[in-house]
Short mmCIF file of C-alpha atoms in Angstrom, two decimals:
data_model
loop_
_atom_site.label_atom_id
_atom_site.label_comp_id
_atom_site.label_asym_id
_atom_site.label_seq_id
_atom_site.Cartn_x
_atom_site.Cartn_y
_atom_site.Cartn_z
CA UNK A 1481 0.75 3.03 7.32
CA UNK A 1482 4.27 3.87 8.16
CA UNK A 1483 7.24 5.40 7.11
CA UNK A 1484 8.83 3.90 3.98
CA UNK A 1485 12.12 3.28 2.44
CA UNK A 1486 12.02 2.05 -1.23
CA UNK A 1487 14.07 2.32 -4.29
CA UNK A 1488 12.32 3.97 -7.71
CA UNK A 1489 14.64 2.81 -10.95
CA UNK A 1490 15.25 4.59 -13.79
CA UNK A 1491 17.07 3.97 -16.84
CA UNK A 1492 18.97 6.67 -18.21
CA UNK A 1493 22.34 6.61 -21.11
CA UNK A 1494 24.50 8.36 -19.38
CA UNK A 1495 25.18 9.36 -15.51
CA UNK A 1496 26.73 12.01 -13.67
CA UNK A 1497 29.82 10.62 -11.90
CA UNK A 1498 29.47 13.29 -9.21
CA UNK A 1499 30.05 12.32 -4.82
CA UNK A 1500 27.23 10.62 -3.38
CA UNK A 1501 24.91 13.46 -2.44
CA UNK A 1502 25.53 14.53 1.56
CA UNK A 1503 23.56 12.58 4.56
CA UNK A 1504 20.61 14.24 5.57
CA UNK A 1505 18.11 13.42 8.34
CA UNK A 1506 14.07 14.13 8.65
CA UNK A 1507 11.94 14.61 11.58
CA UNK A 1508 8.16 14.34 12.17
CA UNK A 1509 6.88 16.77 14.01
CA UNK A 1510 3.22 15.62 14.92
CA UNK A 1511 0.77 18.48 16.21
CA UNK A 1512 -1.69 18.19 19.14
CA UNK A 1513 -4.43 16.80 16.77
CA UNK A 1514 -1.93 13.66 16.28
CA UNK A 1515 -4.13 10.83 16.87
CA UNK A 1516 -1.63 9.01 18.23
CA UNK A 1517 2.57 9.64 18.24
CA UNK A 1518 3.13 5.73 18.18
CA UNK A 1519 2.20 5.42 14.78
CA UNK A 1520 4.85 6.83 13.15
CA UNK A 1521 2.62 8.43 10.47
CA UNK A 1522 -0.17 11.50 10.70
CA UNK A 1523 -3.01 10.72 11.42
CA UNK A 1524 -5.23 14.12 12.21
CA UNK A 1525 -8.76 14.42 13.49
CA UNK A 1526 -9.50 17.74 11.63
CA UNK A 1527 -12.80 19.73 11.74
CA UNK A 1528 -14.89 20.36 7.79
CA UNK A 1529 -13.06 24.08 6.68
CA UNK A 1530 -10.11 23.48 9.23
CA UNK A 1531 -6.81 25.05 7.93
CA UNK A 1532 -3.75 24.03 9.26
CA UNK A 1533 -0.11 23.80 8.69
CA UNK A 1534 2.06 20.99 10.24
CA UNK A 1535 5.68 20.27 9.84
CA UNK A 1536 8.79 18.04 9.07
CA UNK A 1537 12.09 19.16 10.08
CA UNK A 1538 15.03 18.28 7.47
CA UNK A 1539 19.07 18.75 8.56
CA UNK A 1540 22.03 18.31 6.16
CA UNK A 1541 24.96 16.86 7.96
CA UNK A 1542 27.23 16.99 5.58
CA UNK A 1543 29.48 19.36 4.60
CA UNK A 1544 28.02 20.64 1.51
CA UNK A 1545 24.56 22.18 0.21
CA UNK A 1546 21.86 19.63 -0.70
CA UNK A 1547 18.31 20.40 -2.10
CA UNK A 1548 15.57 17.43 -0.88
CA UNK A 1549 12.43 16.90 -3.18
CA UNK A 1550 9.05 16.84 -2.12
CA UNK A 1551 6.63 14.82 -3.69
CA UNK A 1552 2.66 14.75 -2.32
CA UNK A 1553 -0.16 12.29 -3.25
CA UNK A 1554 -3.12 10.55 -2.88
CA UNK A 1555 -2.62 6.94 -1.58
CA UNK A 1556 -3.74 4.56 -5.33
CA UNK A 1557 -3.98 0.70 -5.20
CA UNK A 1558 -1.33 -1.17 -7.12
CA UNK A 1559 -1.95 -4.80 -9.11
CA UNK A 1560 -0.10 -6.55 -5.96
CA UNK A 1561 -3.04 -5.55 -3.38
CA UNK A 1562 -0.33 -2.54 -2.41
CA UNK A 1563 -1.11 0.76 -1.12
CA UNK A 1564 1.47 3.20 -2.63
CA UNK A 1565 2.02 6.63 -1.05
CA UNK A 1566 4.37 7.82 -3.82
CA UNK A 1567 4.43 9.38 -7.34
CA UNK A 1568 1.75 6.62 -9.72
CA UNK A 1569 0.77 6.69 -12.75
CA UNK A 1570 -2.41 4.76 -11.53
CA UNK A 1571 -5.28 6.15 -12.24
CA UNK A 1572 -7.84 7.89 -9.39
CA UNK A 1573 -10.91 5.76 -8.63
CA UNK A 1574 -14.44 7.57 -9.90
CA UNK A 1575 -15.78 7.55 -6.67
CA UNK A 1576 -13.10 9.82 -5.20
CA UNK A 1577 -14.77 12.96 -3.85
CA UNK A 1578 -11.84 14.37 -1.71
CA UNK A 1579 -8.62 13.78 -3.52
CA UNK A 1580 -5.03 14.71 -0.89
CA UNK A 1581 -3.14 16.00 -3.25
CA UNK A 1582 -5.77 19.06 -3.85
CA UNK A 1583 -5.89 19.34 0.04
CA UNK A 1584 -2.61 19.23 0.94
CA UNK A 1585 -0.17 21.23 -0.12
CA UNK A 1586 3.94 22.45 0.29
CA UNK A 1587 6.84 23.50 -1.55
CA UNK A 1588 8.31 21.06 -4.03
CA UNK A 1589 11.50 21.44 -2.66
CA UNK A 1590 13.45 22.43 0.63
CA UNK A 1591 17.53 23.59 0.15
CA UNK A 1592 20.08 23.13 2.89
CA UNK A 1593 23.47 24.72 3.46
CA UNK A 1594 26.49 22.30 4.97
CA UNK A 1595 25.40 22.09 8.71
CA UNK A 1596 21.63 23.90 8.63
CA UNK A 1597 18.63 22.69 9.88
CA UNK A 1598 15.31 23.59 7.91
CA UNK A 1599 11.21 23.16 8.50
CA UNK A 1600 9.46 22.10 5.99
CA UNK A 1601 5.64 23.37 6.39
CA UNK A 1602 2.65 21.34 4.51
CA UNK A 1603 -0.74 23.28 4.37
CA UNK A 1604 -3.45 21.45 4.62
CA UNK A 1605 -7.25 22.51 4.04
CA UNK A 1606 -9.91 20.62 4.76
CA UNK A 1607 -13.39 20.62 2.84
CA UNK A 1608 -15.96 22.80 4.10
CA UNK A 1609 -18.63 19.74 4.00
CA UNK A 1610 -18.98 17.13 7.04
CA UNK A 1611 -17.55 13.91 5.69
CA UNK A 1612 -17.56 10.27 7.05
CA UNK A 1613 -14.10 7.76 6.54
CA UNK A 1614 -11.00 8.96 5.72
CA UNK A 1615 -8.43 11.31 2.78
CA UNK A 1616 -5.41 9.13 2.40
CA UNK A 1617 -2.20 10.40 0.87
CA UNK A 1618 1.66 10.35 1.31
CA UNK A 1619 4.61 12.97 1.24
CA UNK A 1620 6.98 11.91 -1.22
CA UNK A 1621 11.09 12.74 -0.28
CA UNK A 1622 13.48 12.37 -2.13
CA UNK A 1623 17.04 13.72 -2.40
CA UNK A 1624 18.87 15.30 -5.41
CA UNK A 1625 22.07 14.03 -6.63
CA UNK A 1626 21.78 10.49 -6.22
CA UNK A 1627 24.26 8.20 -8.01
CA UNK A 1628 24.36 4.78 -6.90
CA UNK A 1629 24.01 2.82 -10.24
CA UNK A 1630 24.60 -0.49 -11.80
CA UNK A 1631 25.02 -1.79 -15.47
CA UNK A 1632 22.41 -3.54 -16.55
CA UNK A 1633 22.39 -4.48 -20.36
CA UNK A 1634 23.76 -1.51 -22.12
CA UNK A 1635 21.60 0.99 -20.26
CA UNK A 1636 22.30 2.31 -16.48
CA UNK A 1637 20.07 1.88 -13.14
CA UNK A 1638 20.08 4.48 -10.74
CA UNK A 1639 18.50 3.36 -7.58
CA UNK A 1640 17.65 6.43 -5.66
CA UNK A 1641 16.92 6.29 -2.04
CA UNK A 1642 12.90 7.77 -1.15
CA UNK A 1643 11.21 7.96 1.32
CA UNK A 1644 7.33 8.22 2.15
CA UNK A 1645 5.39 9.72 4.98
CA UNK A 1646 1.68 8.45 4.78
CA UNK A 1647 -0.59 10.92 6.31
CA UNK A 1648 -4.80 9.95 6.98
CA UNK A 1649 -6.76 13.03 7.92
CA UNK A 1650 -10.88 12.79 9.16
CA UNK A 1651 -13.07 14.75 10.39
CA UNK A 1652 -15.47 11.81 12.17
CA UNK A 1653 -14.69 8.92 14.38
CA UNK A 1654 -18.11 7.33 12.02
CA UNK A 1655 -16.97 3.23 11.82
CA UNK A 1656 -16.86 3.82 7.64
CA UNK A 1657 -16.99 -0.09 6.17
CA UNK A 1658 -15.55 -0.75 2.78
CA UNK A 1659 -18.12 -1.74 -0.03
CA UNK A 1660 -16.55 -3.45 -3.43
CA UNK A 1661 -17.49 -2.92 -6.50
CA UNK A 1662 -16.42 -5.12 -9.76
CA UNK A 1663 -15.61 -3.04 -12.56
CA UNK A 1664 -14.50 -4.86 -15.55
CA UNK A 1665 -12.46 -8.14 -17.40
CA UNK A 1666 -10.59 -7.55 -19.88
CA UNK A 1667 -7.33 -8.73 -21.63
CA UNK A 1668 -3.66 -7.43 -21.30
CA UNK A 1669 -0.42 -7.83 -20.83
CA UNK A 1670 2.11 -7.87 -17.47
CA UNK A 1671 5.40 -7.52 -18.17
CA UNK A 1672 4.90 -8.05 -21.54
CA UNK A 1673 2.93 -11.14 -20.73
CA UNK A 1674 -0.59 -12.09 -21.31
CA UNK A 1675 -2.95 -11.43 -18.92
CA UNK A 1676 -6.16 -10.86 -18.08
CA UNK A 1677 -6.73 -8.04 -15.55
CA UNK A 1678 -10.01 -8.00 -12.93
CA UNK A 1679 -10.52 -4.27 -11.95
CA UNK A 1680 -13.02 -3.90 -9.34
CA UNK A 1681 -12.91 -0.74 -6.75
CA UNK A 1682 -13.32 0.15 -3.07
CA UNK A 1683 -16.40 2.26 -3.46
CA UNK A 1684 -15.70 3.77 0.51
CA UNK A 1685 -13.40 6.08 2.29
CA UNK A 1686 -11.91 3.28 4.48
CA UNK A 1687 -9.14 0.74 3.87
CA UNK A 1688 -9.67 -2.63 3.43
CA UNK A 1689 -7.65 -5.10 5.00
CA UNK A 1690 -6.46 -8.97 5.24
CA UNK A 1691 -7.88 -9.26 1.41
CA UNK A 1692 -7.58 -12.30 -0.94
CA UNK A 1693 -8.46 -12.29 -4.15
CA UNK A 1694 -9.05 -15.73 -6.03
CA UNK A 1695 -10.32 -16.18 -9.66
CA UNK A 1696 -10.70 -18.55 -12.09
CA UNK A 1697 -10.90 -18.07 -16.00
CA UNK A 1698 -12.91 -20.80 -18.00
CA UNK A 1699 -14.71 -20.79 -21.69
CA UNK A 1700 -18.47 -19.43 -22.01
CA UNK A 1701 -20.18 -22.62 -21.36
CA UNK A 1702 -16.88 -24.84 -19.87
CA UNK A 1703 -16.94 -25.60 -16.19
CA UNK A 1704 -12.56 -26.35 -17.28
CA UNK A 1705 -10.72 -24.01 -15.14
CA UNK A 1706 -7.81 -22.40 -17.93
CA UNK A 1707 -6.56 -19.58 -15.69
CA UNK A 1708 -6.83 -19.45 -12.01
CA UNK A 1709 -5.09 -16.59 -9.57
CA UNK A 1710 -4.93 -16.62 -5.90
CA UNK A 1711 -3.05 -13.64 -3.76
CA UNK A 1712 -3.23 -13.46 0.21
CA UNK A 1713 -2.31 -10.83 2.49
CA UNK A 1714 -3.51 -7.78 0.07
CA UNK A 1715 -5.02 -4.00 1.08
CA UNK A 1716 -6.75 -1.47 -0.57
CA UNK A 1717 -6.65 2.34 -0.12
CA UNK A 1718 -10.26 4.23 0.62
CA UNK A 1719 -11.71 5.37 -3.00
CA UNK A 1720 -8.95 3.41 -4.97
CA UNK A 1721 -9.70 0.59 -8.36
CA UNK A 1722 -7.21 -2.83 -8.14
CA UNK A 1723 -6.16 -4.50 -11.70
CA UNK A 1724 -5.85 -7.83 -10.64
CA UNK A 1725 -3.94 -9.58 -13.04
CA UNK A 1726 -4.63 -13.59 -13.82
CA UNK A 1727 -0.87 -14.58 -15.51
CA UNK A 1728 -1.97 -16.84 -18.81
CA UNK A 1729 0.95 -18.92 -18.21
CA UNK A 1730 2.93 -17.83 -21.37
CA UNK A 1731 -0.56 -19.33 -23.65
CA UNK A 1732 -0.85 -17.91 -26.39
CA UNK A 1733 -4.04 -15.54 -26.01
CA UNK A 1734 -7.09 -17.14 -27.88
CA UNK A 1735 -10.47 -15.15 -29.28
CA UNK A 1736 -13.54 -16.01 -27.98
CA UNK A 1737 -16.16 -15.58 -25.32
CA UNK A 1738 -14.58 -16.62 -21.68
CA UNK A 1739 -16.22 -16.86 -17.80
CA UNK A 1740 -14.57 -14.77 -15.27
CA UNK A 1741 -15.25 -16.47 -10.78
CA UNK A 1742 -13.80 -13.83 -8.70
CA UNK A 1743 -13.96 -14.91 -4.77
CA UNK A 1744 -13.07 -11.66 -2.34
CA UNK A 1745 -12.70 -11.13 1.02
CA UNK A 1746 -11.32 -9.36 3.78
CA UNK A 1747 -11.57 -8.17 7.56
CA UNK A 1748 -14.64 -6.43 8.28
CA UNK A 1749 -16.86 -9.17 6.89
CA UNK A 1750 -16.71 -8.27 3.32
CA UNK A 1751 -17.28 -11.71 1.32
CA UNK A 1752 -17.60 -10.86 -2.46
CA UNK A 1753 -18.93 -13.60 -5.17
CA UNK A 1754 -19.17 -12.56 -9.04
CA UNK A 1755 -19.27 -13.18 -11.83
CA UNK A 1756 -18.52 -11.93 -15.47
CA UNK A 1757 -18.47 -12.78 -19.24
CA UNK A 1758 -15.89 -11.21 -21.26
CA UNK A 1759 -14.51 -11.89 -24.65
CA UNK A 1760 -11.45 -11.65 -26.21
CA UNK A 1761 -11.70 -10.54 -30.03
CA UNK A 1762 -9.32 -11.86 -32.31
CA UNK A 1763 -7.57 -8.09 -33.53
CA UNK A 1764 -6.81 -7.61 -29.12
CA UNK A 1765 -5.45 -11.80 -29.16
CA UNK A 1766 -3.13 -10.87 -32.05
CA UNK A 1767 -1.96 -7.92 -31.00
CA UNK A 1768 -1.17 -9.27 -27.60
CA UNK A 1769 0.72 -12.45 -28.62
CA UNK A 1770 2.93 -10.38 -31.19
CA UNK A 1771 4.40 -8.35 -28.02
CA UNK A 1772 4.30 -11.82 -25.65
CA UNK A 1773 8.05 -11.91 -24.92
CA UNK A 1774 7.50 -15.69 -24.20
CA UNK A 1775 5.84 -16.80 -26.75
CA UNK A 1776 7.96 -18.15 -29.70
CA UNK A 1777 6.57 -16.66 -33.10
CA UNK A 1778 6.14 -19.13 -35.76
CA UNK A 1779 8.81 -17.33 -38.85
CA UNK A 1780 8.61 -19.97 -40.88
CA UNK A 1781 11.62 -21.73 -42.84
CA UNK A 1782 14.06 -19.20 -43.44
CA UNK A 1783 15.46 -20.17 -46.72
CA UNK A 1784 17.96 -17.80 -47.11
CA UNK A 1785 19.93 -18.74 -44.58
CA UNK A 1786 19.77 -22.44 -45.82
CA UNK A 1787 21.21 -21.15 -48.96
CA UNK A 1788 23.51 -19.17 -47.56
CA UNK A 1789 24.90 -22.63 -45.41
CA UNK A 1790 24.68 -24.76 -48.23
CA UNK A 1791 26.86 -21.70 -50.02
CA UNK A 1792 28.92 -22.09 -47.56
CA UNK A 1793 29.61 -25.37 -46.51
#
């Protein structure tokens, strides 16, 4: 958990050739109920039903006006086992009872005149009911008018600098341990390459840390491992799921019945071993094989091209 800088790639057809926006800075103002100011992010001990406003100070260091976009997002877990505090297309897990973005609100932007300093008010309204564990989310900060571009295959990619400040909310000190549950194993694609996805959830309001995931895929009834992967140093946000990818190594997807053997270990004594059978239909295999950019499709003999070459030579 920390304040994070990241790039968000956006592909567009045209670009504003204006100058770069003026520089700005921000400073997190910690309230009295901040558990530790050494963390660099909000870690607040609240009370049920408590309403509180916290602040971030913004300063425009340039000589022209600027606008800072503000986003509020619940924490999610991506397929690499990295917790995302920014804007994400990842869906909510059905175990999530209190969504950060429903409890925390702020203006969508901060406008600053040259040299101006202004406070952003972030309002928190906790659930009336007492609960154990934590609610996690992030405050996303993106300056408008950025123009850091690069050319790529005829299109322009604009790299926007964004900043993320995590926020963790809780009302008790009771320690809650994560609880992992397997949801599904399905065929799919990652970056247009054939993949098997193992989907499992962290059902408790606690972070999973130092997680390792190992997966073996076999034909059902066989011990021969067709595909396997292992990833370490993963994390999960509270009440989120992960769709963990198992690369099919450029192979064509073949319809049939398979078995996934999954081992997940992590801090707090987590040691889960699951076995799940799953099937790939002919329709799925054909669809994904047609879309897999790594496969060489058998297009047959191009008789028109051969006839053309004969005429030419």
